[in-house]
Structures are given as C-alpha cells and as structure tokens.
CSV table of C-alpha atoms in Angstrom, one decimal:
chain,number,residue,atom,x,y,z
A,1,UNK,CA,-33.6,19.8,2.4
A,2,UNK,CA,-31.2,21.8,0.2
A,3,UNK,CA,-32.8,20.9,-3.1
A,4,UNK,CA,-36.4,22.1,-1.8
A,5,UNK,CA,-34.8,24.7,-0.3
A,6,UNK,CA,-38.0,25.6,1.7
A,7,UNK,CA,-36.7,27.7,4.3
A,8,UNK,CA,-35.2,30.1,1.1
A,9,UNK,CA,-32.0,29.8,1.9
A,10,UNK,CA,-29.6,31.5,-0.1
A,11,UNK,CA,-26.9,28.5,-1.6
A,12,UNK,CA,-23.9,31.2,-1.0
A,13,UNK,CA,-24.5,31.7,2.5
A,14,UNK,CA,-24.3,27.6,3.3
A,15,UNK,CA,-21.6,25.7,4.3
A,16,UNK,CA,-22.3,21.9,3.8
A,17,UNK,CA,-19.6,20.3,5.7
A,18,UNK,CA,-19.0,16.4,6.2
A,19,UNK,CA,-18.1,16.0,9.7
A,20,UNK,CA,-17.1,12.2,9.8
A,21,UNK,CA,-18.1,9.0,7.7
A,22,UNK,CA,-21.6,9.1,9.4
A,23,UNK,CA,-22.3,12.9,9.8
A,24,UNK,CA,-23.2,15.9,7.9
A,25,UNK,CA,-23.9,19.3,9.1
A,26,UNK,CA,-25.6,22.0,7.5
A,27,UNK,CA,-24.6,25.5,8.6
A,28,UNK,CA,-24.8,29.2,8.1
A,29,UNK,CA,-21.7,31.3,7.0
A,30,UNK,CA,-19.6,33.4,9.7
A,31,UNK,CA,-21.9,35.5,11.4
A,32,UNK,CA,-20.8,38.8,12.9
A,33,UNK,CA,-19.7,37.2,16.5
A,34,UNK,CA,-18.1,34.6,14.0
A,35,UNK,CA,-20.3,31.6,14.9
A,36,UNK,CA,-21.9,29.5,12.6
A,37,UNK,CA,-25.3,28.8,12.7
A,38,UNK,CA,-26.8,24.7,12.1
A,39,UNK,CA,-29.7,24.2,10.1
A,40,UNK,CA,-29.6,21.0,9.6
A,41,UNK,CA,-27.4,17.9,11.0
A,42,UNK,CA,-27.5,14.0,9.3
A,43,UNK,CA,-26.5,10.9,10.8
A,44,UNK,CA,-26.1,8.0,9.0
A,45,UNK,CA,-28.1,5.0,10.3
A,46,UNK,CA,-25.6,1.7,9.9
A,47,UNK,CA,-25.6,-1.5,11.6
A,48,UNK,CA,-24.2,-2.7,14.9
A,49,UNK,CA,-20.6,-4.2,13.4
A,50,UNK,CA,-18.7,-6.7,15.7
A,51,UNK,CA,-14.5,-6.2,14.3
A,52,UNK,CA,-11.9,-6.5,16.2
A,53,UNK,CA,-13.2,-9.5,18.7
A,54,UNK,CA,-14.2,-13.2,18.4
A,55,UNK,CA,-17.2,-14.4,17.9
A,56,UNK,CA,-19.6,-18.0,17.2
A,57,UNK,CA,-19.6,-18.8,14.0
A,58,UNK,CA,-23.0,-18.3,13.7
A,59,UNK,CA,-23.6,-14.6,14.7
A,60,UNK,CA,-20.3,-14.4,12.5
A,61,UNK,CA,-21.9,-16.0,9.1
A,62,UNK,CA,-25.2,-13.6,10.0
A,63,UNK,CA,-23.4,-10.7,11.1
A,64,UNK,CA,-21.1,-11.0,7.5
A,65,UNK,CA,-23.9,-11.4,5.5
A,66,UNK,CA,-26.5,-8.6,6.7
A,67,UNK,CA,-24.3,-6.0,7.5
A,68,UNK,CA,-21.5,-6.4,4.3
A,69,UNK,CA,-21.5,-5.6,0.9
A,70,UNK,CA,-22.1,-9.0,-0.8
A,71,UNK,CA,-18.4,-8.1,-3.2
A,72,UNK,CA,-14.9,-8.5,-3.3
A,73,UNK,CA,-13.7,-11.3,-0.6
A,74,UNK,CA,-17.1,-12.1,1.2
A,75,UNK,CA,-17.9,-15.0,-0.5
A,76,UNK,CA,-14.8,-16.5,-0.1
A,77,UNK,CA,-14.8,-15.8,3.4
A,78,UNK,CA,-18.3,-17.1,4.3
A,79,UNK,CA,-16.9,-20.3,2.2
A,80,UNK,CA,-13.6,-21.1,4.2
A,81,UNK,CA,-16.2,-20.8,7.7
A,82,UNK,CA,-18.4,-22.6,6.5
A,83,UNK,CA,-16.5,-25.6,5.7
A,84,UNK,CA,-15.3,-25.2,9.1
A,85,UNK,CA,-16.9,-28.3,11.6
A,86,UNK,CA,-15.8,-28.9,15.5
A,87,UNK,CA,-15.7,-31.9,17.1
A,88,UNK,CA,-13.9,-32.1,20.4
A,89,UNK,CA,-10.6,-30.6,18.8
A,90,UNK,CA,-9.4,-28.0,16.1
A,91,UNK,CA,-6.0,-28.3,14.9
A,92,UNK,CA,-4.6,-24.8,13.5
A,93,UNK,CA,-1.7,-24.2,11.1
A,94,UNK,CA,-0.5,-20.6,11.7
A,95,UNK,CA,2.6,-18.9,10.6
A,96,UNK,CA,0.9,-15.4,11.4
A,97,UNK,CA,-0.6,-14.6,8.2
A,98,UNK,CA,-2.6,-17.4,7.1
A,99,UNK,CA,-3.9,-20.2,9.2
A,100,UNK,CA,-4.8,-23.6,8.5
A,101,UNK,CA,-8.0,-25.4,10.2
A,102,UNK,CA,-8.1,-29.2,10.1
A,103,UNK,CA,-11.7,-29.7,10.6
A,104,UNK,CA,-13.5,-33.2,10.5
A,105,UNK,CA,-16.6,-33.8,9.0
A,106,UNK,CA,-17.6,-37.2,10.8
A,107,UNK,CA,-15.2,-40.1,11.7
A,108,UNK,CA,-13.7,-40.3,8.4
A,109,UNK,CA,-13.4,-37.2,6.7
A,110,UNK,CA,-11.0,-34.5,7.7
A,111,UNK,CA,-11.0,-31.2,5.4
A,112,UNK,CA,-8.1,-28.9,5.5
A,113,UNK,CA,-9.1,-25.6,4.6
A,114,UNK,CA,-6.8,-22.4,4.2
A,115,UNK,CA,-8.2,-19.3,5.9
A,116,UNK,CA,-7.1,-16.1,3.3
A,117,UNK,CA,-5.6,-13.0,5.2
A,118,UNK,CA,-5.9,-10.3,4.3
A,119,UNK,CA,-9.3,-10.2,3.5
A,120,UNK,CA,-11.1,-7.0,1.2
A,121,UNK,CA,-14.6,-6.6,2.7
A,122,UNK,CA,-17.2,-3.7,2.6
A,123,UNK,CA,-19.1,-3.6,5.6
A,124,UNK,CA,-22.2,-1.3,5.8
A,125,UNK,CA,-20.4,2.2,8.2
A,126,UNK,CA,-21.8,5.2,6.2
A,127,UNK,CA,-24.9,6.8,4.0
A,128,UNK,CA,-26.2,3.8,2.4
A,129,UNK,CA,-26.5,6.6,-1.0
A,130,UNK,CA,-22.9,6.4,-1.5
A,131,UNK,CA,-20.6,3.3,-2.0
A,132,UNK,CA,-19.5,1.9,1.0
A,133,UNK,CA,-15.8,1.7,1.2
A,134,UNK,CA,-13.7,-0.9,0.7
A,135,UNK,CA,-10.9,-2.0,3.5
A,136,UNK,CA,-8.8,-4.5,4.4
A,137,UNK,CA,-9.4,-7.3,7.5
A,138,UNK,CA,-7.2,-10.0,8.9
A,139,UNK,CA,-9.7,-13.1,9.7
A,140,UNK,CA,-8.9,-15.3,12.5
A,141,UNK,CA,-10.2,-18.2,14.0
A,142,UNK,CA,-9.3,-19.3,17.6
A,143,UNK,CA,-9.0,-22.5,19.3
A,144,UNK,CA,-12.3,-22.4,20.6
A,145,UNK,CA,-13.5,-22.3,16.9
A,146,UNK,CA,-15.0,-18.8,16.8
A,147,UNK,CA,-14.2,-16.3,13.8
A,148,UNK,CA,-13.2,-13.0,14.2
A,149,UNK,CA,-12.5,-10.0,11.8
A,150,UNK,CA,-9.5,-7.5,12.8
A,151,UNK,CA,-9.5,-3.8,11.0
A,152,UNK,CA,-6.4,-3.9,9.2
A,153,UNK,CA,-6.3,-0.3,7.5
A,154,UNK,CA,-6.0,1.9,9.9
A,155,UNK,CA,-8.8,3.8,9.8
A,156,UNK,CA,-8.4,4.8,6.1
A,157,UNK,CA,-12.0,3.7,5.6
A,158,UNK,CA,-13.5,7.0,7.1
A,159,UNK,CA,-11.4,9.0,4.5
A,160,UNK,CA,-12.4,7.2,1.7
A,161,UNK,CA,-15.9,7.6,3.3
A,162,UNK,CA,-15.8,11.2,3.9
A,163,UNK,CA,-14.2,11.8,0.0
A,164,UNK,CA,-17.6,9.5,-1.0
A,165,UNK,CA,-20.3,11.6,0.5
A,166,UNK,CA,-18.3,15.1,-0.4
A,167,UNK,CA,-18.8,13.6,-3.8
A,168,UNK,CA,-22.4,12.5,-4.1
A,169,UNK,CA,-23.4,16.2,-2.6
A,170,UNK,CA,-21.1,18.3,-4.7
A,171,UNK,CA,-22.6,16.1,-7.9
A,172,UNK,CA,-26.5,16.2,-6.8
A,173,UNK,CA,-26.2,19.6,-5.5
A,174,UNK,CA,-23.7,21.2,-7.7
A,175,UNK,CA,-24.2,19.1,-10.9
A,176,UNK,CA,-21.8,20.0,-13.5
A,177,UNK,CA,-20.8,23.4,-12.6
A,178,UNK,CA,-17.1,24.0,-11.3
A,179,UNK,CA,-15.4,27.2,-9.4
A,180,UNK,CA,-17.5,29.8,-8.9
A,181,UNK,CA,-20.8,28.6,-10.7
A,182,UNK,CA,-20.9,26.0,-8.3
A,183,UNK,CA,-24.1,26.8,-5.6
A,184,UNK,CA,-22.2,25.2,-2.6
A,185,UNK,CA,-19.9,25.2,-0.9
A,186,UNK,CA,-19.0,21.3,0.5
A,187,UNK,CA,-16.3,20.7,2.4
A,188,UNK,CA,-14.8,17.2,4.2
C-alpha cells in the first residue's frame, strides 16, 4: 500500500505504527481536533496454537510440526515424544525441571527417555515476512500420557515481535536513510 502509494499520500503526514505482534495500523498525522485518521489496518494471519494445556500426543506431534519453525529445539522435542509408547502405565521421574518417562515398547523392552526443559521453540504468532521469534517453553507430559507446552517467557515474545516488524518496515520503506531523510515515520 505505502510503496504504490496510490492514494498520493504524502510519507511526512503518516504514522505507521505497530500496534501488537499481529497488528499494524496505518494513520494520518494529528488532525486539527487532534484525531488521527486510519488508512489502512493489517492483521497477521497465524495459526490456532494450543500452549499452556495438555494435549494427545498426536494433535501435539501435528500441532508442533505445522504451526513451529522447524529450528532450535523442535527436533529434539518431536524425538523425546515420539519415543514415548503407553501401555496400561507410565512411570514418571520428576524433580520439577526435567522428567523422566519409562515407556515400554512391547513385553521386553522398556526405554527411558529424558524430556529436556526448557525447551527454545519458534512457533508461527506474527507476519510470516519477518522471523518469528524465539521463546522459551517448559514441556510436560502427564500421567495420562499427553504432552503439553507451557509459555515460559513471559510474554517477551510479542516485544521481540513488535522490534521485528518495526524493522522490516523501517528497512523496506525507509531503506538506508536515517534521521530526517528517512520517509516514515514507524513506531512500536
């Protein structure tokens, strides 16, 4: 919208400002009742994340890889669940941080496996044109078997997020130019 600029706009009296880690609004400068006008409002369009509950291992393994950044910790999470087998009982190790699941894999064969906490993950939550930040999880698996991820950053995420988007429009729109050569004016 801004780089066509079809609407003639002038780039001085626009305020791009990045609302949240999913938002941008573009709006006019103070007007004389000072109010701001909105030309233009973005959402970003992310998937439906399940954190901070238990789930079957199943939608968890699906959920973890269509909706996460396949980097950092994934694969070792998606390793440690799927190693993971049921039978009638599930024996758990857990001092709090990390947890330990005796799981048996017929008669025989019982595979101890250590669950890693905290985990670095990047799920999709903002404008897939910018990196999707990085943050901090505690996995957990309950007696029933089922996997859960727990936000474990406090919210940090949507700063990084918000930083991230302020920085792919200030370099598209602004390119190189700093202080008052630059067009726009971006703020988060």
């Amino acid at each position: 919208y801004l780089q066509d600029n079809r609407d003639a706009l002038d780039p001085r009296e626009i305020i791009i400002q990045v609302r949240a880690h999913d938002s941008v609004w573009i709006r006019s400068n103070l007007n004389k009742d000072m109010e701001r006008s909105l030309y233009v409002s973005a959402l970003a369009s992310t998937p439906s994340l399940n954190l901070n509950d238990f789930m079957n291992r199943e939608a968890f393994n699906i959920m973890l890889q269509a909706n996460f950044v396949n980097d950092h910790d994934r694969t070792k999470v998606l390793g440690a669940i799927g190693k993971m087998r049921l039978d009638n009982s599930v024996k758990l190790e857990d001092d709090g941080v990390t947890q330990k699941v005796s799981s048996s894999a017929g008669v025989v064969l019982v595979k101890e496996e250590t669950i890693p906490n905290p985990v670095l993950l990047a799920p999709y939550r903002t404008f897939s044109e910018v990196e999707q930040p990085t943050s901090s999880f505690v996995l957990r698996v309950n007696n029933h078997g089922e996997v859960g991820l727990f936000e474990a950053d406090g919210g940090a995420w949507k700063s990084k997020a918000m930083q991230s988007i302020k920085d792919y429009l200030d370099s598209h729109l602004n390119g190189e130019k700093t202080g008052e050569e630059k067009r726009y004016s971006i703020i988060a």
